[in-house]
XYZ file of C-alpha atoms in Angstrom:
534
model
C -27.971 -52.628 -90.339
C -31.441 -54.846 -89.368
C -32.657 -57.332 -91.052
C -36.827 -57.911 -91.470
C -36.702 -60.919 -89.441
C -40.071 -63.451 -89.345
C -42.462 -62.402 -87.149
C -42.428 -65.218 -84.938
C -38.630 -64.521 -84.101
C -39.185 -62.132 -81.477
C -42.519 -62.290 -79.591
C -43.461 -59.820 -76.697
C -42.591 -62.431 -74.239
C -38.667 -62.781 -75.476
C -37.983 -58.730 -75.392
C -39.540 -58.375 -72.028
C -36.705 -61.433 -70.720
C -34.465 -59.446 -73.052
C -34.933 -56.004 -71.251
C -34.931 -57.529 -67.448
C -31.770 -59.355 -68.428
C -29.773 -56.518 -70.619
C -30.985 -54.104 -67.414
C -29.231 -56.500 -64.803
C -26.078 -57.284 -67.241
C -25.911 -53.309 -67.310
C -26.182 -52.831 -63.786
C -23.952 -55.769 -62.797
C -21.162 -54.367 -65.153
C -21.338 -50.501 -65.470
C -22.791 -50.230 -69.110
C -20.577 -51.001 -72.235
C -20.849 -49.182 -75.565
C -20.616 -52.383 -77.206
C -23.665 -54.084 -75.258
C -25.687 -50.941 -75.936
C -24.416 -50.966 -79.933
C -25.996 -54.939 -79.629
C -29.243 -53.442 -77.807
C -29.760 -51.173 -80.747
C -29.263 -54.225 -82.717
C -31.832 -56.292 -81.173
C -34.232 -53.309 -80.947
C -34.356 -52.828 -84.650
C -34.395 -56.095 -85.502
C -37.743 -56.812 -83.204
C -39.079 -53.657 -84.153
C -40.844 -55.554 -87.244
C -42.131 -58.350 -85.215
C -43.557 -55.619 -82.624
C -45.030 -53.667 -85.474
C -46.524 -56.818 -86.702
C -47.994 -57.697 -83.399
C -49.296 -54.440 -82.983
C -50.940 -54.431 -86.519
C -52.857 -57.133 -85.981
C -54.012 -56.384 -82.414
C -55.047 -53.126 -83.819
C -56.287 -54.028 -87.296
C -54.083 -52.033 -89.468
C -52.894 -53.564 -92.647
C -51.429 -51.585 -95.487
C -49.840 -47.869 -95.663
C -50.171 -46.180 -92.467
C -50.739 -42.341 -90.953
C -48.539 -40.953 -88.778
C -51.589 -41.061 -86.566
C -51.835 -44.762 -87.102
C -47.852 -44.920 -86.128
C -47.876 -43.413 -82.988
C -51.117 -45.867 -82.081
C -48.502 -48.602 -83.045
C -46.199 -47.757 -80.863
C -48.254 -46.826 -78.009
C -49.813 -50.025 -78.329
C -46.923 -52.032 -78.154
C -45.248 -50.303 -75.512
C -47.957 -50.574 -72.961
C -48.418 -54.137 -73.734
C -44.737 -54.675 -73.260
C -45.457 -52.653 -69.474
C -45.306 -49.258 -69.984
C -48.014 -46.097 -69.740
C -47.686 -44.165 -72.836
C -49.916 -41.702 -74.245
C -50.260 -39.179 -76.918
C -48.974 -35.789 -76.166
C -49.579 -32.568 -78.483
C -48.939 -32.844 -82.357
C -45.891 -31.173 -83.336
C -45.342 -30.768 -87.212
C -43.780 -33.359 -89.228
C -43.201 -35.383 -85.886
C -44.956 -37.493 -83.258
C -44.765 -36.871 -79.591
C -45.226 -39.125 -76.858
C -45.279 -39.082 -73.029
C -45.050 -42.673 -70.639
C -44.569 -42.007 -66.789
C -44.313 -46.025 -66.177
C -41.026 -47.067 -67.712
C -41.146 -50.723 -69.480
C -37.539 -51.147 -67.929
C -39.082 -50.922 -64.318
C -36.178 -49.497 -61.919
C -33.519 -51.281 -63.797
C -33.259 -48.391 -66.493
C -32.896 -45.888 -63.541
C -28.960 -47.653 -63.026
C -28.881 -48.777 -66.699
C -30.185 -45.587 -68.776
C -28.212 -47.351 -71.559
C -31.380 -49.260 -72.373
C -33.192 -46.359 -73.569
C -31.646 -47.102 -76.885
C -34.231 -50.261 -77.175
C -37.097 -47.873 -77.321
C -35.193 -45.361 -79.856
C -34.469 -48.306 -81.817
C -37.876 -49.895 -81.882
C -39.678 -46.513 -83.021
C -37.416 -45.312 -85.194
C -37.237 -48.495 -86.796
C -41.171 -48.799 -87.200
C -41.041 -44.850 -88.167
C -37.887 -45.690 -91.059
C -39.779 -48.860 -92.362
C -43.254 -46.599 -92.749
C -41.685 -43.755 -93.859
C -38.839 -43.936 -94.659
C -36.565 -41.512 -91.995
C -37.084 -41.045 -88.678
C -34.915 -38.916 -86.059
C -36.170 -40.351 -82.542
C -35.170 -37.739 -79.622
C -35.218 -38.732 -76.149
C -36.303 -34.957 -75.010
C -36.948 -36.604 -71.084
C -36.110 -39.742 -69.649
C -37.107 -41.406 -65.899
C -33.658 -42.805 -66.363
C -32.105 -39.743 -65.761
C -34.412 -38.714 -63.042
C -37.290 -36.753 -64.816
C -41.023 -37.093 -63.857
C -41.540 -38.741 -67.096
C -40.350 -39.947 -70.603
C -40.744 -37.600 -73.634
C -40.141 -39.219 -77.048
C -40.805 -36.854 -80.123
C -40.187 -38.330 -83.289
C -39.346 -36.563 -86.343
C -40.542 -38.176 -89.593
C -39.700 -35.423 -91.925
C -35.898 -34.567 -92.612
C -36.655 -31.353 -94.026
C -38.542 -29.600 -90.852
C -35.978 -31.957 -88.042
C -33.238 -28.961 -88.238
C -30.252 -29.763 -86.256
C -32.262 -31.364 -83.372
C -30.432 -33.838 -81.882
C -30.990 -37.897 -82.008
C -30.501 -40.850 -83.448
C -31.374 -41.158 -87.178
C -32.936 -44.290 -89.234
C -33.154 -44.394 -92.664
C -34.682 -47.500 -94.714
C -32.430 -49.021 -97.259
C -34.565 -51.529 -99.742
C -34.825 -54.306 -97.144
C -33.054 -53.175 -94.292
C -32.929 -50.279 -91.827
C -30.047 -48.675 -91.340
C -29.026 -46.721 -87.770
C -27.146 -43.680 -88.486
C -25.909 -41.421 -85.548
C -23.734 -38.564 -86.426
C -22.478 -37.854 -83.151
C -21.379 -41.978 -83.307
C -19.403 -40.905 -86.417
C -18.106 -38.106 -85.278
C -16.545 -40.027 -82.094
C -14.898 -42.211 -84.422
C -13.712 -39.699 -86.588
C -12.551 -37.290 -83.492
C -10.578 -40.108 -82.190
C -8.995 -41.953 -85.263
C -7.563 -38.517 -85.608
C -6.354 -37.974 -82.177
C -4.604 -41.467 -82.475
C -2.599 -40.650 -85.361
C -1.226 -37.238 -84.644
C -1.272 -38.192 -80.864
C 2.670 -37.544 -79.304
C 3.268 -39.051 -76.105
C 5.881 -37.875 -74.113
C 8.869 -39.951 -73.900
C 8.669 -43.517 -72.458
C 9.351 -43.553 -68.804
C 11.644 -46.182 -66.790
C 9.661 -48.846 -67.314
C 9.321 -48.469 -70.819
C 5.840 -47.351 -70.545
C 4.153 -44.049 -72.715
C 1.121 -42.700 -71.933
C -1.763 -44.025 -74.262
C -3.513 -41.751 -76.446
C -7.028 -39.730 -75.027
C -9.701 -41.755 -75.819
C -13.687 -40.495 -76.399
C -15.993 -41.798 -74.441
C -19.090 -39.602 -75.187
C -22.762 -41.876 -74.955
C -24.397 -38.534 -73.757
C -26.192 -36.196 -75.798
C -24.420 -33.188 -74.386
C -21.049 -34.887 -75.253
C -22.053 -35.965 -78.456
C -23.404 -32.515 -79.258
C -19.747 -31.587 -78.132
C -18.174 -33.557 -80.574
C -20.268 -32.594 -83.683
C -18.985 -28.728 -82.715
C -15.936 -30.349 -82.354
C -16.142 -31.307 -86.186
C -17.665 -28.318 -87.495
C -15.151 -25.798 -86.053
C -11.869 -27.358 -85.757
C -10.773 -27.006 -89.342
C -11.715 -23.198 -89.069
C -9.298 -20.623 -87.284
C -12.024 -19.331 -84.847
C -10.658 -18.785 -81.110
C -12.523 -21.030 -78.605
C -13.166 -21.053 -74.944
C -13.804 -24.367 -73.269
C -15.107 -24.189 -70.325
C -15.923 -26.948 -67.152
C -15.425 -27.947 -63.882
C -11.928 -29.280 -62.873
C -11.646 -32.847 -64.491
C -14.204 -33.069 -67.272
C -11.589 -33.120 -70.135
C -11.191 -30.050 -71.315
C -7.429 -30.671 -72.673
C -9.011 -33.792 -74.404
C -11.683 -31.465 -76.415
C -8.796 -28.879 -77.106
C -6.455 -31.717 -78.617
C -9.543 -32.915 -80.384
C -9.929 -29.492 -82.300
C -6.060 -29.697 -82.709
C -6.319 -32.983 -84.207
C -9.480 -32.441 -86.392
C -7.659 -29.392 -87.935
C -5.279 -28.195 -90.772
C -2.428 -27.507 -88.408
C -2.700 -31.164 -86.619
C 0.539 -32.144 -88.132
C 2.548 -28.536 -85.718
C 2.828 -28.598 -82.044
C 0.119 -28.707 -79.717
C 1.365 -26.750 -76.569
C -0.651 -26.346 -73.606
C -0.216 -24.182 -70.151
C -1.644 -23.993 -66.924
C -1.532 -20.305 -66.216
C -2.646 -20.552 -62.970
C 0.727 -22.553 -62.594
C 2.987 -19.986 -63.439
C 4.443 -17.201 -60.696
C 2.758 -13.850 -62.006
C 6.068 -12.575 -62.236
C 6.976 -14.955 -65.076
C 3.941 -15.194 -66.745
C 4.710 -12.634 -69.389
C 8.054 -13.809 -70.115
C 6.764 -18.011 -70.237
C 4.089 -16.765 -73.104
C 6.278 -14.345 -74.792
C 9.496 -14.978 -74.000
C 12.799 -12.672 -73.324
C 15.765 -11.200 -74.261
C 18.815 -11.965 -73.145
C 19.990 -9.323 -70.136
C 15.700 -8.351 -69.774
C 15.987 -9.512 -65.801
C 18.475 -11.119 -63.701
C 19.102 -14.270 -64.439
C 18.616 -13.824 -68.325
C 21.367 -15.449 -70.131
C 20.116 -16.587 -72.796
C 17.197 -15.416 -75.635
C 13.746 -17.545 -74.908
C 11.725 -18.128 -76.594
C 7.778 -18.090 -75.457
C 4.894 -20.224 -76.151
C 3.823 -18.261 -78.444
C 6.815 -18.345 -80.410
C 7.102 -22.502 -80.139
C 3.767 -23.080 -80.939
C 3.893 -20.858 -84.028
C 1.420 -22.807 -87.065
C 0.441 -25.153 -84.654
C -2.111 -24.591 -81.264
C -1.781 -23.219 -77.746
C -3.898 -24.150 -75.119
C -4.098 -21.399 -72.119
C -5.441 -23.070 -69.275
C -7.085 -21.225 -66.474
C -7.365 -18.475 -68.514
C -9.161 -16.666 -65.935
C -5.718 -16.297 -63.555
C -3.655 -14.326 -66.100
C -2.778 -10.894 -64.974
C -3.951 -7.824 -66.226
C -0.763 -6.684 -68.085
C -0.690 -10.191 -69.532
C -4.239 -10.088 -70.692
C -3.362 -6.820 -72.748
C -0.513 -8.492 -73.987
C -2.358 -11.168 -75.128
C -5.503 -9.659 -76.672
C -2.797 -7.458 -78.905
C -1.388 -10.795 -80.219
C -5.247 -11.879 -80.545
C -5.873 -8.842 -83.079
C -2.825 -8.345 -84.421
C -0.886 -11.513 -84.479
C 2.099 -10.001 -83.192
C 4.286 -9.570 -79.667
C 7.507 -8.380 -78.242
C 9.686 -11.067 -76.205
C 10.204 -9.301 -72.708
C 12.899 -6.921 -73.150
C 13.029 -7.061 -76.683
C 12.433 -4.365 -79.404
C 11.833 -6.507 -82.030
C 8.012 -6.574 -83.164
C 7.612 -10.795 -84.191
C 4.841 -12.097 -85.804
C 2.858 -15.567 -84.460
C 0.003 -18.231 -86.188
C -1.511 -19.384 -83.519
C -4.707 -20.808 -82.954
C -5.853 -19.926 -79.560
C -8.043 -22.092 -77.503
C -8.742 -21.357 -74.227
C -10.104 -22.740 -71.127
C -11.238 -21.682 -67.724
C -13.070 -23.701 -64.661
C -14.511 -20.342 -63.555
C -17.181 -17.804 -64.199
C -15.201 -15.660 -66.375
C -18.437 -13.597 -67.173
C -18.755 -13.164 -62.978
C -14.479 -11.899 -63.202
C -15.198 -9.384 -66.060
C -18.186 -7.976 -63.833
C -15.744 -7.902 -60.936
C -12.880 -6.032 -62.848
C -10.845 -8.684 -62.924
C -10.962 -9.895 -66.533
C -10.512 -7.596 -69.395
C -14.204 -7.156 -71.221
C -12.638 -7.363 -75.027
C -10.747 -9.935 -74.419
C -13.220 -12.073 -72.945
C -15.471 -11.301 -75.906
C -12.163 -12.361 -78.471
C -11.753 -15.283 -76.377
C -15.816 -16.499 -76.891
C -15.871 -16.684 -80.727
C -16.754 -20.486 -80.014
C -17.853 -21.362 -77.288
C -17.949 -24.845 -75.599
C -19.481 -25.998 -72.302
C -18.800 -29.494 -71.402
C -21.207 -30.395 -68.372
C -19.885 -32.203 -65.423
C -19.911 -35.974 -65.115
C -23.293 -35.708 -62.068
C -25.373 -34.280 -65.130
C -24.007 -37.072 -67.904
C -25.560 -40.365 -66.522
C -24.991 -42.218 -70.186
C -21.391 -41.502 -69.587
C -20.731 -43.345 -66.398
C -21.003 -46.748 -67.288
C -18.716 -46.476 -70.487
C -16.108 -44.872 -68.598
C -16.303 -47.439 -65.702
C -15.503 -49.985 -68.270
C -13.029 -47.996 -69.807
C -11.212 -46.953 -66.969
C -11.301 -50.664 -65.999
C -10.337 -51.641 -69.421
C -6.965 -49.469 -69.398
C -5.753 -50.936 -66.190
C -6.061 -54.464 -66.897
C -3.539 -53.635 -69.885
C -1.822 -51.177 -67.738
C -0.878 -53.654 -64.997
C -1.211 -56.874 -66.991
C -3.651 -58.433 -65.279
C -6.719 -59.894 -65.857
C -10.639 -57.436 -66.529
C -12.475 -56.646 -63.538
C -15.873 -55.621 -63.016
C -18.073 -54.130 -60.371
C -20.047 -55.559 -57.380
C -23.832 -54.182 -57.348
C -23.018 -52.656 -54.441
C -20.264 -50.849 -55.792
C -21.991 -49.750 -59.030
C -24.868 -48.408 -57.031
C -22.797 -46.678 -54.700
C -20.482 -45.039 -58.005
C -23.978 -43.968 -59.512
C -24.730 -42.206 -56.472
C -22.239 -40.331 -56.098
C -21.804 -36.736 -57.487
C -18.028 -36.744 -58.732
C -17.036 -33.264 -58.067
C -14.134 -34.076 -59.427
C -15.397 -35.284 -62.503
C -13.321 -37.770 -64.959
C -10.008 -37.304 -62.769
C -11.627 -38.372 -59.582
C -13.305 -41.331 -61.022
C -10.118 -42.362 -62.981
C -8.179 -42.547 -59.456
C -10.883 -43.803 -57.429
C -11.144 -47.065 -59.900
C -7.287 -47.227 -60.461
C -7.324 -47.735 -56.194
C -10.393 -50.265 -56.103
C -8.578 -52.152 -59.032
C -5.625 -52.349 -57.184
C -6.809 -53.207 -54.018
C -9.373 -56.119 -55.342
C -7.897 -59.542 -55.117
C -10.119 -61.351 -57.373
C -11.821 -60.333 -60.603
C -15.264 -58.456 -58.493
C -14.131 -55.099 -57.294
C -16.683 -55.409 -54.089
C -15.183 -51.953 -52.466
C -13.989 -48.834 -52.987
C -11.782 -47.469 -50.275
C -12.276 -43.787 -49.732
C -13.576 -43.684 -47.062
C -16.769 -40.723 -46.447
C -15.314 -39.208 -49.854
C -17.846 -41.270 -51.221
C -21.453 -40.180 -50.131
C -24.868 -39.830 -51.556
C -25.669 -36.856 -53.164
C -29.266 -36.459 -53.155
C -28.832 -33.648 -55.474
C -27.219 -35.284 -58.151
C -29.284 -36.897 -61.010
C -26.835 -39.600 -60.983
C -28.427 -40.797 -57.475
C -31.640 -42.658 -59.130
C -32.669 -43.999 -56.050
C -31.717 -41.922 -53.153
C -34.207 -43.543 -50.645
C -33.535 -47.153 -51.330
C -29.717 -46.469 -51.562
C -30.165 -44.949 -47.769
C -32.028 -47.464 -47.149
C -29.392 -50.048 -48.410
C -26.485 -48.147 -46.524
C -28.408 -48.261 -43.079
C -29.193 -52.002 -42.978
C -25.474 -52.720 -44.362
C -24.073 -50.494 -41.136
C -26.589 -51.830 -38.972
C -25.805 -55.660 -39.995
C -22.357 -54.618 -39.605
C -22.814 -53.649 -36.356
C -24.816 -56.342 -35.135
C -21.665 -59.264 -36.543
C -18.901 -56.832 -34.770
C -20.936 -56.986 -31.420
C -21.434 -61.168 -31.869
C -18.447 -61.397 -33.039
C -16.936 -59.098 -29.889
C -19.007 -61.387 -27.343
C -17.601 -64.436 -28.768
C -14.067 -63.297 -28.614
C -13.685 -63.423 -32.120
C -14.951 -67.012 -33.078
C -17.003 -67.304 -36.002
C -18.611 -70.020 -35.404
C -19.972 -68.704 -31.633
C -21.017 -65.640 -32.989
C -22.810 -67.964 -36.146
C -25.063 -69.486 -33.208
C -25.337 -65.864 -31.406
C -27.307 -64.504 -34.548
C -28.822 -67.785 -35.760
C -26.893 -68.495 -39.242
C -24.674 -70.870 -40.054
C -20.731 -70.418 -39.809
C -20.738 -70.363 -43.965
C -23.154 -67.594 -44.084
C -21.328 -65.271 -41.426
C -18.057 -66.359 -43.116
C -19.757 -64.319 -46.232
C -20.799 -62.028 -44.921
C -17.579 -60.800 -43.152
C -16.041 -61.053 -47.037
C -18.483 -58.559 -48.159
C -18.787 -56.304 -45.578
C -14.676 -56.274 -44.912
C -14.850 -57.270 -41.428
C -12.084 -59.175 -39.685
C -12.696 -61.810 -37.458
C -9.092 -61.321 -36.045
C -9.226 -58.705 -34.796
C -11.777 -59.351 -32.029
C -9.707 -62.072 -30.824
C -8.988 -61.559 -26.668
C -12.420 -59.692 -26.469
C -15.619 -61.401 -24.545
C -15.746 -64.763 -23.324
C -15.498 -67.344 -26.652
C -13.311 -69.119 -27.701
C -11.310 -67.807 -30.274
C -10.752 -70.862 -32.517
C -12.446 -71.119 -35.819
């Protein structure tokens, strides 16, 4: 909630320092939910003194149109140092279009600060109207041409559009995001029925999954996530390799009536084809050699509870009959068994591939694909969620200070801008590792590198690389400076201070430099004609 504060609390001049400091904390750290939960904050709460400021420039007093709003806001955005204009009328909302962002380049590595200018008009909007539902429809933080901001003014036409919602409560404007609820609802649940496996040597379990979803497609994933999950609908998740699907499918588990039976999940791509049948299904005792005992299946163990069938699209064609028949019917026959048994099982299942490209090809069964997509959920990979970056970062960073008892670290510019331009093919998983190594490997409490080598180049494809040319740019006069110190450095047989007076800096400076570029003086020791002492 946002209190009216007095006008002369938050003039132009103090959001504009605001922004340009917020963008570098942002950049500097890797975004944090809880800084942009406290630039929400600030945006509603200056929202009245930019309303005011704009009123009087404009000379509005009194009730206003929402033709009159969206001059408010126009006007107070371009003094602030945007370009914003009115775009076509849309009914029972307000549209407008900037192509200079207020934020300047900052936003393009901090698009966490877009939340300032949702706050601030849907704050205006709420205290004028009532309700507002501000959505950011494009954004030059993510990489489009320009920013679209339509804002809805009228709950009854909004729909299920998505955005954040204000509402104005007597004195105070109140922020309500469903998908922020959701998140908090989706994992309060997953904490309590969460079951880790057992503690390993060092007396360590694995901590429960945790949602980090500032997106709008992940938030949009969420709210399906609450909608469906207490319903027996099958669902197919699909996603590239590492972008959480288990985590969504214990979500549903968790969110559901049968959270407090077994949550059982397999990789059938894992499984030798000749033991598929008999791992989901189990067998009878003398079915195959080696069959000593009765077994009992997945399907059979997860009985009232859910089973996750990973890589749904490698299961063989006999399986796939198999399975659509328990599907329908509810019902199976362990391998080698004559005994028709009966299974409640709520299916979810999940696939990195094209499964409508295998059904095409004859490899994937037509029905069942069709059973399979009653509910369908795409989560997008982590190059097309820019929001989500940061928080993970900190996350990720978070967990391994507890993890290995040490101290928070946080990122080198360099490093962030190098993470943000990356694509991440391997989505969550890959990031996870890659800042579990630089963690490890950073001495003090800046993580200045990431070791891994030409893993880690610009995609100029990827929205996530907001700057391609000036990263480039960056990377070229880093190798060449590098070069330039390893060939003083070479001539002076490894002595810093002769290779200082070689390129004209002092010994302090090169000393620095080294540090941040990773370049040891050592090792050009009994090269050239210096001395080597330093």
């Amino acid at each position: 909630m946002a209190q009216f504060p007095a006008k002369s609390l938050t003039p132009i001049s103090f959001l504009q320092s605001f922004i340009c400091q917020s963008a570098r904390t942002l950049e500097r750290q890797g975004g944090s939910s809880g800084l942009e939960r406290f630039i929400e904050g600030v945006g509603l709460a200056a929202s009245f003194s930019l309303e005011m400021n704009a009123r009087d420039d404009l000379g509005c007093a009194g009730a206003i149109t929402p033709d009159a709003y969206a001059e408010i806001i126009i006007a107070l955005k371009n003094e602030i140092g945007g370009h914003f204009s009115r775009a076509s009328a849309e009914a029972g909302a307000v549209r407008i279009v900037n192509r200079i962002c207020p934020f300047g380049d900052h936003v393009k590595q901090a698009p966490e600060l877009c939340r300032m200018t949702a706050s601030v008009f849907g704050g205006i909007a709420a205290r004028n109207f009532g309700y507002a539902k501000v959505e950011l429809k494009q954004r030059i933080a993510l990489g489009h041409e320009c920013c679209e901001v339509c804002v809805h003014l009228d709950p009854a036409t909004v729909g299920d559009r998505p955005g954040d919602e204000y509402h104005r409560e007597g004195d105070e404007i109140v922020s309500r995001s469903g998908s922020s609820e959701a998140r908090a609802r989706v994992e309060a649940r997953l904490r309590q029925v969460w079951r880790p496996p057992a503690a390993d040597h060092t007396g360590r379990t694995r901590p429960p999954p945790a949602i980090v979803a500032e997106s709008a497609s992940l938030r949009a994933v969420l709210e399906v996530i609450e909608t469906i999950a207490p319903t027996p609908a099958t669902i197919l998740i699909t996603g590239e390799t590492g972008v959480g699907k288990e985590v969504v499918a214990r979500s549903i588990h968790a969110m559901s009536e049968r959270a407090d039976r077994n949550f059982l999940a397999i990789n059938c791509g894992a499984i030798p084809e000749s033991l598929i049948e008999s791992t989901l299904f189990g067998h009878e005792k003398g079915a195959f050699t080696g069959a000593f005992t009765v077994h009992q299946g997945f399907f059979e163990r997860a009985d009232r509870g859910t089973l996750l069938l990973d890589e749904i699209d490698s299961l063989p064609v006999a399986a796939q009959s198999r399975l659509l028949r328990v599907l329908q019917e509810g019902e199976f026959e362990r391998v080698g068994g004559r005994r028709t048994l009966r299974t409640d099982v709520r299916i979810i299942a999940a696939s990195n591939q094209d499964l409508e490209d295998a059904v095409r090809r004859g490899r994937f069964r037509s029905d069942l694909y069709y059973r399979l997509k009653v509910i369908p959920i795409h989560i997008p990979p982590l190059r097309d969620r820019p929001d989500d970056l940061g928080p993970l970062v900190r996350h990720f960073l978070d967990r391994l200070a507890q993890k290995y008892g040490g101290v928070a670290k946080t990122l080198d510019e360099g490093v962030w801008r190098r993470i943000r331009s990356y694509s991440w093919p391997g989505n969550l998983r890959e990031l996870e590792n890659v800042m579990e190594r630089a963690f490890l490997f950073s001495r003090g409490p800046i993580i200045d590198r990431i070791d891994v080598g030409a893993d880690l180049v610009p995609d100029a494809k990827s929205p996530l690389a907001t700057a391609p040319l000036r990263l480039l740019r960056d990377d070229a006069a880093r190798e060449a400076e590098g070069k330039a110190i390893a060939d003083a450095l070479r001539q002076s047989g490894g002595n810093v201070r002769a290779a200082a007076r070689r390129m004209g800096v002092t010994p302090r400076a090169l000393h620095m430099r080294l540090k941040r570029l990773g370049i040891a003086a050592v090792a050009f020791r009994g090269h050239g004609s210096g001395n080597p002492a330093e």
